[in-house]
Tab-separated table of C-alpha atoms and ligand atoms in Angstrom:
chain	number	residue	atom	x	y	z
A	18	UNK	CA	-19.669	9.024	-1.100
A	19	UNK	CA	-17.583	6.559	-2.998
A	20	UNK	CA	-14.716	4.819	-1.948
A	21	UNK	CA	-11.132	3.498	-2.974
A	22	UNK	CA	-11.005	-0.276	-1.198
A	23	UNK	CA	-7.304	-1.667	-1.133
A	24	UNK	CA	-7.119	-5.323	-0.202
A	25	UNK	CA	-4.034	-6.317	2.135
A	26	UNK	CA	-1.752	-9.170	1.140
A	27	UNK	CA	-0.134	-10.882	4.597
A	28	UNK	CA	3.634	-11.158	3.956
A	29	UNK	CA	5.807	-12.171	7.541
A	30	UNK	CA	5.459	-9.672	10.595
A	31	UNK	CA	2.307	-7.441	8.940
A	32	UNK	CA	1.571	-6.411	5.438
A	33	UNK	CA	3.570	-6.870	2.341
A	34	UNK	CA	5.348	-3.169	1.169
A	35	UNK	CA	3.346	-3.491	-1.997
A	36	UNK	CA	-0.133	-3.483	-0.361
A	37	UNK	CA	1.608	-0.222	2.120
A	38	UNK	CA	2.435	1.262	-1.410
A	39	UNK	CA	-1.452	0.764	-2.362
A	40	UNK	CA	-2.596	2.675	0.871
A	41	UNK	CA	-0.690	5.900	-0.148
A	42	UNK	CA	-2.036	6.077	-3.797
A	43	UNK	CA	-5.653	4.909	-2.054
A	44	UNK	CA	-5.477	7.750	-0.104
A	45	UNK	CA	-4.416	10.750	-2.877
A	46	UNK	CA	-7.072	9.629	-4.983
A	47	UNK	CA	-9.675	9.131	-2.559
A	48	UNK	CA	-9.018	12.884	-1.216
A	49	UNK	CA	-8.902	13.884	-5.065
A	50	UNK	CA	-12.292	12.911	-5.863
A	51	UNK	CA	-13.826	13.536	-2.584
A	52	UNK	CA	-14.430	9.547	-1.858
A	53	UNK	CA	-13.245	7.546	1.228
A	54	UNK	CA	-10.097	4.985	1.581
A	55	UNK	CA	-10.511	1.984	2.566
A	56	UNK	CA	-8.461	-1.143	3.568
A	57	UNK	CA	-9.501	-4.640	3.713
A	58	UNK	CA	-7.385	-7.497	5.718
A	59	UNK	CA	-7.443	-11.359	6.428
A	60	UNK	CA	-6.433	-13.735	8.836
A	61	UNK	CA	-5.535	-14.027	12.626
A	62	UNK	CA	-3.371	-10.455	12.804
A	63	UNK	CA	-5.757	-8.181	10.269
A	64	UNK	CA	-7.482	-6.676	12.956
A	65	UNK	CA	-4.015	-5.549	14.880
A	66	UNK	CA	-2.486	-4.468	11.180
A	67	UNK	CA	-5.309	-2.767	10.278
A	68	UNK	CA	-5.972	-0.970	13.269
A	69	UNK	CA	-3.259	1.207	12.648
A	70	UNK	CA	-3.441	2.346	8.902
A	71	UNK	CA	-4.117	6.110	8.275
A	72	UNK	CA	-7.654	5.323	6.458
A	73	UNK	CA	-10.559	6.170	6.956
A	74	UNK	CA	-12.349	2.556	7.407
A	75	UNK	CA	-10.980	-1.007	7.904
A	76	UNK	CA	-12.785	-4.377	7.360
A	77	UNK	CA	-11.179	-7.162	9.536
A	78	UNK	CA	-11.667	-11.192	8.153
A	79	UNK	CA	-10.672	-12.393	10.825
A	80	UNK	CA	-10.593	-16.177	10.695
A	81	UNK	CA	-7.483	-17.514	10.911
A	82	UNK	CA	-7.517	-20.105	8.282
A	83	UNK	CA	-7.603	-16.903	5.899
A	84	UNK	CA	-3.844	-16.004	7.546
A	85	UNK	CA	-2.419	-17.380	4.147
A	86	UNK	CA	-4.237	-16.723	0.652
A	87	UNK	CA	-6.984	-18.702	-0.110
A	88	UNK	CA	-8.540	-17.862	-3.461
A	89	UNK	CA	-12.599	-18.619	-3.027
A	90	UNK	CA	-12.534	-17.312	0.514
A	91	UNK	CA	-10.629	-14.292	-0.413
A	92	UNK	CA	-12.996	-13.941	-3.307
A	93	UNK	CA	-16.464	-14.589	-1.491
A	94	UNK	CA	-15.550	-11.853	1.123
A	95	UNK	CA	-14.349	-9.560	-1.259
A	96	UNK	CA	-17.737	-9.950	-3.725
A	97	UNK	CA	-19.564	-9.555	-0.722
A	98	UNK	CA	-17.466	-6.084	0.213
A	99	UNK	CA	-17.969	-4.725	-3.365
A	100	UNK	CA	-21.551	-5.505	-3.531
A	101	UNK	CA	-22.343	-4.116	-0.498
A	102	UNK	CA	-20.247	-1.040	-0.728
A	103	UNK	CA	-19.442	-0.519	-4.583
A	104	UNK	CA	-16.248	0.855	-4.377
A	105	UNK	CA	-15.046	2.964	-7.384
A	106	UNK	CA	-11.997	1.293	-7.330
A	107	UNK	CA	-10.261	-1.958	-5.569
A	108	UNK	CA	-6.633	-2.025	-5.691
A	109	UNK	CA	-4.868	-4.937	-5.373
A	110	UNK	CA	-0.784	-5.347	-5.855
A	111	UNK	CA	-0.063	-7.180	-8.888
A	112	UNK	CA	1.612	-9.981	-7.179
A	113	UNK	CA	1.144	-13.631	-7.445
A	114	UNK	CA	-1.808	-13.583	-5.063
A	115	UNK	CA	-3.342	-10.174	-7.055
A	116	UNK	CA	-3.089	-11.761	-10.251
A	117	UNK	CA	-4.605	-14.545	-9.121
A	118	UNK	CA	-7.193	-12.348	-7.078
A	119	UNK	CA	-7.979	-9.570	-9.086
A	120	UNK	CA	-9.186	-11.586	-11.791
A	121	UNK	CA	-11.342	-13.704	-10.156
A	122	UNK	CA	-13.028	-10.733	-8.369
A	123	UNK	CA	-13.466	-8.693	-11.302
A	124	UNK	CA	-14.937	-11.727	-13.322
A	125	UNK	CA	-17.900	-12.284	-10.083
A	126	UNK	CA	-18.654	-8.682	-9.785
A	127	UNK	CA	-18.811	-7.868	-13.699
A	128	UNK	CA	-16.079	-5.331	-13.479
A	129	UNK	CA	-12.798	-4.510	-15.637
A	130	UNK	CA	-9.664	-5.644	-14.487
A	131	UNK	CA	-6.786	-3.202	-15.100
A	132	UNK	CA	-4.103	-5.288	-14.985
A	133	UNK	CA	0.133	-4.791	-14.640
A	134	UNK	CA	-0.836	-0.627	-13.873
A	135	UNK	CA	2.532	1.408	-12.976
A	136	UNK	CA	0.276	4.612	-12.972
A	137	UNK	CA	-2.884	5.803	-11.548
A	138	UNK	CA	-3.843	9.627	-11.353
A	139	UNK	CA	-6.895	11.946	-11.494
A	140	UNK	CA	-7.563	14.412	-14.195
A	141	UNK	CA	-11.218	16.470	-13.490
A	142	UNK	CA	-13.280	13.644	-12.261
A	143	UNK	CA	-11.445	10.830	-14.339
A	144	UNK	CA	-8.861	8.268	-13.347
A	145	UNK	CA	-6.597	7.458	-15.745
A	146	UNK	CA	-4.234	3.771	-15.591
A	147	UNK	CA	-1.285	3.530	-17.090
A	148	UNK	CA	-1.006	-0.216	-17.915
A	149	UNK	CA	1.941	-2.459	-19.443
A	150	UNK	CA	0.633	-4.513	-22.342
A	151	UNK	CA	2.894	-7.105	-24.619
A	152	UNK	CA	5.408	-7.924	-22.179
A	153	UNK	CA	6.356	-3.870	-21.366
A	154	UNK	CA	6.658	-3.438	-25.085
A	155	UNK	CA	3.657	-1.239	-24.793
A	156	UNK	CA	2.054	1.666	-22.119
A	157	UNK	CA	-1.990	1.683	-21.908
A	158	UNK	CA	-3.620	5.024	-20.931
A	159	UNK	CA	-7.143	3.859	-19.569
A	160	UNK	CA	-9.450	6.028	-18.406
A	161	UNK	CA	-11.767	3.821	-15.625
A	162	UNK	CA	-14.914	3.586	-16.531
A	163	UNK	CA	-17.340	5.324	-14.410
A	164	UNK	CA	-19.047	1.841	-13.294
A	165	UNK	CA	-15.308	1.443	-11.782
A	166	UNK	CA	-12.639	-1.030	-11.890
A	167	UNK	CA	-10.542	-3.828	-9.710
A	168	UNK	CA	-7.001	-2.481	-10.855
A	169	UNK	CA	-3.648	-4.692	-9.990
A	170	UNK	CA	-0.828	-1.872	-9.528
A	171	UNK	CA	3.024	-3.483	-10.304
A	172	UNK	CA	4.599	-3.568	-6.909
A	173	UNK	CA	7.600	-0.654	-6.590
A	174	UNK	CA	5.590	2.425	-8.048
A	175	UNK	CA	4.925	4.436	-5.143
A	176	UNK	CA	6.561	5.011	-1.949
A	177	UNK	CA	4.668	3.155	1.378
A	178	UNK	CA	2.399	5.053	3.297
A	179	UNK	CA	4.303	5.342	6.748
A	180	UNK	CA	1.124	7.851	8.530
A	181	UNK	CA	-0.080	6.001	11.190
A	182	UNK	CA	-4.015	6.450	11.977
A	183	UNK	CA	-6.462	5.006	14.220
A	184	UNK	CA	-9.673	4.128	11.814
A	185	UNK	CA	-12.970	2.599	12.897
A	186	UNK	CA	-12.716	-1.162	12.180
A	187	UNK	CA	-15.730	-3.620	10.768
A	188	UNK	CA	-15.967	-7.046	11.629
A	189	UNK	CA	-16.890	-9.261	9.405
A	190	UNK	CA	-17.851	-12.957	9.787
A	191	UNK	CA	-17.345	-15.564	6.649
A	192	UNK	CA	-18.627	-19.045	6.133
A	193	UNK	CA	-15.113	-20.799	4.533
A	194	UNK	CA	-15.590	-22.659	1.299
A	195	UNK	CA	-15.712	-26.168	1.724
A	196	UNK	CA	-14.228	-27.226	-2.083
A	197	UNK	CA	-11.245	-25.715	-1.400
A	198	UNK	CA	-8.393	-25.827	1.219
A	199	UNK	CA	-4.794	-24.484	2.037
A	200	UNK	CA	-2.543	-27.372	2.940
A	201	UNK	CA	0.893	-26.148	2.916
A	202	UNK	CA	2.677	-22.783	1.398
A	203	UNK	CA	6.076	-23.809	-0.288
A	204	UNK	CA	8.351	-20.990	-0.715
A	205	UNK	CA	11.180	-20.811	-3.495
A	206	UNK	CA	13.899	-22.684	-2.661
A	207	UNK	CA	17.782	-21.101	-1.935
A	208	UNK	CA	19.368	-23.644	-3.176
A	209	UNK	CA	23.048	-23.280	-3.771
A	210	UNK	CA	23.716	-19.523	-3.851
A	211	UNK	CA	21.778	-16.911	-2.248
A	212	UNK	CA	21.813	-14.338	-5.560
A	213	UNK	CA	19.746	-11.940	-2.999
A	214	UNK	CA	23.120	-11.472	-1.274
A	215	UNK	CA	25.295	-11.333	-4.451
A	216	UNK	CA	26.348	-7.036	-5.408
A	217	UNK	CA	27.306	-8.318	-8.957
A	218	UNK	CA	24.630	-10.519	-11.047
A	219	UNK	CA	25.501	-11.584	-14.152
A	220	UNK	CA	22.221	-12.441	-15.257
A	221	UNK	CA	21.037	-14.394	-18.373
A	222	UNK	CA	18.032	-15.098	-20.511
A	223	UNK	CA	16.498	-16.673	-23.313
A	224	UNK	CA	19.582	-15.226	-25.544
A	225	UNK	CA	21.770	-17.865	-23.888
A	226	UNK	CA	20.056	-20.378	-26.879
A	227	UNK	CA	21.936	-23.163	-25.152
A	228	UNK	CA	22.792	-24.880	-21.873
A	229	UNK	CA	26.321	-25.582	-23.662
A	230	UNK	CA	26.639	-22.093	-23.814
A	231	UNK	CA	26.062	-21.200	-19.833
A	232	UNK	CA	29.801	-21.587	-18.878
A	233	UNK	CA	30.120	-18.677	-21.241
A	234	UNK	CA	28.218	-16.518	-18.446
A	235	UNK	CA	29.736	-18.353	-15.546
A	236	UNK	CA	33.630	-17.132	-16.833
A	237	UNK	CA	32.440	-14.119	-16.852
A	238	UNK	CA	30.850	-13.963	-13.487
A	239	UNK	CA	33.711	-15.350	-11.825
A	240	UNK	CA	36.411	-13.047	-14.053
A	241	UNK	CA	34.115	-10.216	-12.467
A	242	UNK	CA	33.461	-11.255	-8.801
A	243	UNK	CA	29.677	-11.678	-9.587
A	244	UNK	CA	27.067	-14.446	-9.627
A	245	UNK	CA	25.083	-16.152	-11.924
A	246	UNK	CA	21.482	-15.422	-11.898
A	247	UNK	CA	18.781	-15.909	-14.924
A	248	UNK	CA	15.366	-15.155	-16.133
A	249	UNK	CA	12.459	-17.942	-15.739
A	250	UNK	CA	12.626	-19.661	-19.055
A	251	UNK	CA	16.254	-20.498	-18.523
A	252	UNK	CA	15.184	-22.590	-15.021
A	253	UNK	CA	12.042	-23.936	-16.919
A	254	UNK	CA	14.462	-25.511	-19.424
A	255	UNK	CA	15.909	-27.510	-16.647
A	256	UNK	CA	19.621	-25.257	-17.295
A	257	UNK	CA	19.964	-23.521	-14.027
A	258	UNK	CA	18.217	-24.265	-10.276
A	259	UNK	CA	15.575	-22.300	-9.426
A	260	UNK	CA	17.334	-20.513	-6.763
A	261	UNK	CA	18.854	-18.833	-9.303
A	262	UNK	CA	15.699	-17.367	-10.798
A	263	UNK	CA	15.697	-13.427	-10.171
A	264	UNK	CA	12.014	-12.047	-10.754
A	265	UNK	CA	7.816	-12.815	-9.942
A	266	UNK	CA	8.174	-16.501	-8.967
A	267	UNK	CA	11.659	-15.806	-8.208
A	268	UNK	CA	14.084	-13.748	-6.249
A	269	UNK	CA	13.581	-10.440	-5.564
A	270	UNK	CA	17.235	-8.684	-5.941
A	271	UNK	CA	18.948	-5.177	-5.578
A	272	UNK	CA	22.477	-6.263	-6.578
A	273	UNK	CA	25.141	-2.806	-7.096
A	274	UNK	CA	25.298	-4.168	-10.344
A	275	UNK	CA	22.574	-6.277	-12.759
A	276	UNK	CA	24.016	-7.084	-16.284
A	277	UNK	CA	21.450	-8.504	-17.582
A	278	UNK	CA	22.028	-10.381	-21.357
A	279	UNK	CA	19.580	-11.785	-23.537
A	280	UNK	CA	16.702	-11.208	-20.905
A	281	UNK	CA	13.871	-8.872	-22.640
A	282	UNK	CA	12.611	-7.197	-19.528
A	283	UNK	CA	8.923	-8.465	-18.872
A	284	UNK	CA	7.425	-6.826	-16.391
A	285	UNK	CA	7.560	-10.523	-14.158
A	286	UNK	CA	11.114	-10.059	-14.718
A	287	UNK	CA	11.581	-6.163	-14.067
A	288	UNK	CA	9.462	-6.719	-11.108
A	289	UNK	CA	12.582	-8.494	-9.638
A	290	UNK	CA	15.590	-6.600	-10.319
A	291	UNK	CA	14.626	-3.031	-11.438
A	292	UNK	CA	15.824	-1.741	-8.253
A	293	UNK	CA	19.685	-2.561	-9.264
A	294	UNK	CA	21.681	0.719	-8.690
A	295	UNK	CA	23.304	0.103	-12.109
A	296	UNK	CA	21.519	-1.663	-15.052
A	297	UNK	CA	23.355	-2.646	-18.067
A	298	UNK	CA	21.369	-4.730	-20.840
A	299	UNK	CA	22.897	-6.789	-23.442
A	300	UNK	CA	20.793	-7.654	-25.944
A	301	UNK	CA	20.190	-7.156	-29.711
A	302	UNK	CA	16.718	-5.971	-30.043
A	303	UNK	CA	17.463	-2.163	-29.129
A	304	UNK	CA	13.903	-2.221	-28.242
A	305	UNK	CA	13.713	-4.718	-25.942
A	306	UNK	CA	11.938	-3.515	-22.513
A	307	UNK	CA	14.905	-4.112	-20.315
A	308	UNK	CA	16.656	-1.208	-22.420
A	309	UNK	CA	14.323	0.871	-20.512
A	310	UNK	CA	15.193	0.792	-17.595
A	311	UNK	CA	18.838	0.000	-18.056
A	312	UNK	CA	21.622	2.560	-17.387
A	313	UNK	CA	23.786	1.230	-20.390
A	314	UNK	CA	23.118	-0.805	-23.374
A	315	UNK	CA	24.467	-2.672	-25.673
A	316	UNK	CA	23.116	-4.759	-28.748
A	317	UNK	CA	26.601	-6.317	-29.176
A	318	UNK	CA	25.711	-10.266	-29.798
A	319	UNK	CA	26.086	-11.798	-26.112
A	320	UNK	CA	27.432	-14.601	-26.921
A	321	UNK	CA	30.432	-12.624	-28.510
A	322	UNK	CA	30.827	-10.242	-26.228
A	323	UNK	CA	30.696	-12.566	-22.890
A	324	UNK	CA	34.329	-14.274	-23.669
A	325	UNK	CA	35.516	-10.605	-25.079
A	326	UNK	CA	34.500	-9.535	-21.868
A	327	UNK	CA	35.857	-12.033	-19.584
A	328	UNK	CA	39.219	-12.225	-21.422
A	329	UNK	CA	39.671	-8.161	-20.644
A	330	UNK	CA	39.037	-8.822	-17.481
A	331	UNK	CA	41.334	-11.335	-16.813
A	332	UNK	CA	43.873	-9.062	-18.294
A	333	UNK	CA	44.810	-11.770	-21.060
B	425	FAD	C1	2.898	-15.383	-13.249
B	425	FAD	C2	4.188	-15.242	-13.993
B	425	FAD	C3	5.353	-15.181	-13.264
B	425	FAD	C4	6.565	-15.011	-13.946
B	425	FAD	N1	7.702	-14.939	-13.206
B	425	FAD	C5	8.867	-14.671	-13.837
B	425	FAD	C6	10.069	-14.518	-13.098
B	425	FAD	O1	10.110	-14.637	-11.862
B	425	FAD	N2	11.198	-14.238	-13.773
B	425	FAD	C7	11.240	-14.115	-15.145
B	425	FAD	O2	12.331	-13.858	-15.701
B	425	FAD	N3	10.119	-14.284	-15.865
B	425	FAD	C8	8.948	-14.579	-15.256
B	425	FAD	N4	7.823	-14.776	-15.994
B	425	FAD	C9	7.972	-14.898	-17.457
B	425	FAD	C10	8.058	-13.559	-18.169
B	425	FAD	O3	6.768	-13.123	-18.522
B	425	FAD	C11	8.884	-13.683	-19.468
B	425	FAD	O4	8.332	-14.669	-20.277
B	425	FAD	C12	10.357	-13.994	-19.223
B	425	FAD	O5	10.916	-13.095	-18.285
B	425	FAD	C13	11.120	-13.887	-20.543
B	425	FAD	O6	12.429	-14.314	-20.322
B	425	FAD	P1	13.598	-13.822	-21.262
B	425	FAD	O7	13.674	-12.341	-21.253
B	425	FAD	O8	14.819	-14.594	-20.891
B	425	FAD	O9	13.149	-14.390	-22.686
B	425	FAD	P2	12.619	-13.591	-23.993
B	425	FAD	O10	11.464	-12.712	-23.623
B	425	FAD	O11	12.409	-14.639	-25.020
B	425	FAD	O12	13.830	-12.672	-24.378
B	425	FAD	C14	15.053	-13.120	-24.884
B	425	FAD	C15	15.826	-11.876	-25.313
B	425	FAD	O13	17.118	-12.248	-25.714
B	425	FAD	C16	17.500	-11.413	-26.791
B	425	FAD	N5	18.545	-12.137	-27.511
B	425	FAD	C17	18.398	-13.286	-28.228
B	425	FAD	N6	19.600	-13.684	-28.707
B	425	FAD	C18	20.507	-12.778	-28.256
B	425	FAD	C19	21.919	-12.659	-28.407
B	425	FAD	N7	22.628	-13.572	-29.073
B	425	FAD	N8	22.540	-11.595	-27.831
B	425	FAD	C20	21.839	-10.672	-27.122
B	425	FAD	N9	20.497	-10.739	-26.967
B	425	FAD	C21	19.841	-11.790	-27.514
B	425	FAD	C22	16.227	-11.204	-27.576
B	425	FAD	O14	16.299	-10.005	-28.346
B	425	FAD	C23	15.188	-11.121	-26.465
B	425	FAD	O15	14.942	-9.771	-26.069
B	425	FAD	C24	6.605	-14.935	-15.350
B	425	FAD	C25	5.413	-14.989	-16.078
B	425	FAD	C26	4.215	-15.130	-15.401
B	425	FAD	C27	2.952	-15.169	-16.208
């Protein structure tokens, strides 16, 4: 019997949501095509976080330098797992660590990587992935080869598995690298404003064009009770802190309201704002991914309509 192997990302106090998102999908398709779910966990706690997962095997890592993510270490124990076991499919959450993972793994055990998947489902015998290619500007239907697949799934797409279960755990032992080693995780910085906080975002992109033009967006923020957040590029020019970065390798944020201008919507973006009760995208390329998943668009120039904006707001 085949299985579906998930591997656990460590987040504070247990398992990230994404990798509790994995474990319901896991399980469906497992049960689908008559195979087994499995979950896979590092570090000091896996064996206590695993233990009580509704699946029907766990492997424990159990050293506890593995607590954070270490890339070769994570990767020799998985190879070892998949050559050993030869899952159908290994799931990992597309994350910074399952980027970085997933690849790696798929390259040592010869396998495809499915990469940035929002969908996963069984027709007959077949799985089919949905993946986003081009920035979003594109959906993939892949059908997995039957040789199987490592498969990064965008976090958000499912709801976590909350069954509780009591599965038989394996132990296994790993040698640690010697080329490599963790010295210190550095988290994103807060900075000035915590836009996590914030229920209005006025968010900006690329379309801003110019640093001269940001106080542009910051009227309008202020006019509208909101805060200023942006998309990477903007804080890789050097125009806005970091802490104001909303996405991947930024802040995750759920403001009431996300007006998002001159920001296409890659899925590194998305990934940290799609869950905005109302969207509203200004930007001129009506097909621009963020248009998607917004609630309202406009392709109004945003550099016109920001002062127009402000100025009925202010009720001049
Ligand atoms: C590992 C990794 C992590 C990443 N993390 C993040 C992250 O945390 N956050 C993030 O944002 N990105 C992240 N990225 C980058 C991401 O892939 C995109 O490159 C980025 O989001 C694009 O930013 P943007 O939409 O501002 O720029 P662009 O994609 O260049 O889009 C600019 C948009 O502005 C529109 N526009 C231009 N002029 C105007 C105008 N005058 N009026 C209205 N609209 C206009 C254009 O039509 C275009 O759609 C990450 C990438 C990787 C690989």
């Amino acid at each position: 019997m085949g299985s579906i192997l998930v591997v656990m990302e460590n987040g504070t106090g247990g398992f990230v949501d994404s990798s509790k998102e994995l474990i319901a999908k896991a399980k469906d398709i497992a049960k689908a095509l008559g195979m087994s779910s499995v979950a896979i966990g590092f570090g000091s706690e896996a064996e206590k976080n695993l233990k009580g997962l509704s699946v029907d095997r766990v492997i424990a890592v159990s050293n506890p330098e593995l607590t954070q993510y270490h890339p070769e270490a994570y990767e020799k124990a998985l190879a070892q797992v998949l050559q050993k076991d030869q899952p159908f499919l290994t799931l990992v959450a597309n994350t910074t660590m399952g980027m970085d993972l997933g690849a790696g793994l798929a390259a040592r055990a010869s396998l495809p990587l499915i990469a940035y998947c929002s969908q996963l489902s069984v027709e007959g015998q077949e799985v089919l992935a949905t993946s986003s290619v081009f920035a979003g500007k594109l959906m993939a239907e892949i059908v997995v080869p039957e040789s199987g697949a490592v498969i990064s799934v965008m976090p958000g797409q499912w709801p976590q598995d909350t069954d509780r279960g009591d599965p038989p755990i394996d132990r296994m032992s790993l040698d640690l690298p010697s080329s490599m080693k963790i010295l210190q995780l550095i988290e994103p910085e807060k900075g000035d404003v915590d836009i996590t906080k914030a229920e209005i975002l006025v968010s900006v992109g690329r379309g801003i064009d110019n640093p001269d033009n940001l106080p542009l967006a910051e009227e309008l923020a202020e006019a509208i009770g909101g805060v200023l957040s942006c998309s990477r590029p903007v804080v890789d020019a050097g125009w806005l802190p970091k802490s104001r970065q909303v996405g991947k390798s930024g802040q995750t944020v759920k403001p009431k309201v996300y007006m998002a201008f001159g920001i296409s919507g890659a899925p590194e973006h998305q990934q940290g704002m799609k869950d905005a009760d109302l969207i509203i995208a200004v930007n001129t390329d009506e097909n621009a991914s963020m248009m998607d998943i917004a609630h309202y668009g406009s392709t109004v120039d945003m550099l016109d309509l920001m002062p127009a904006l402000t100025e009925r707001l202010r009720g001049e």
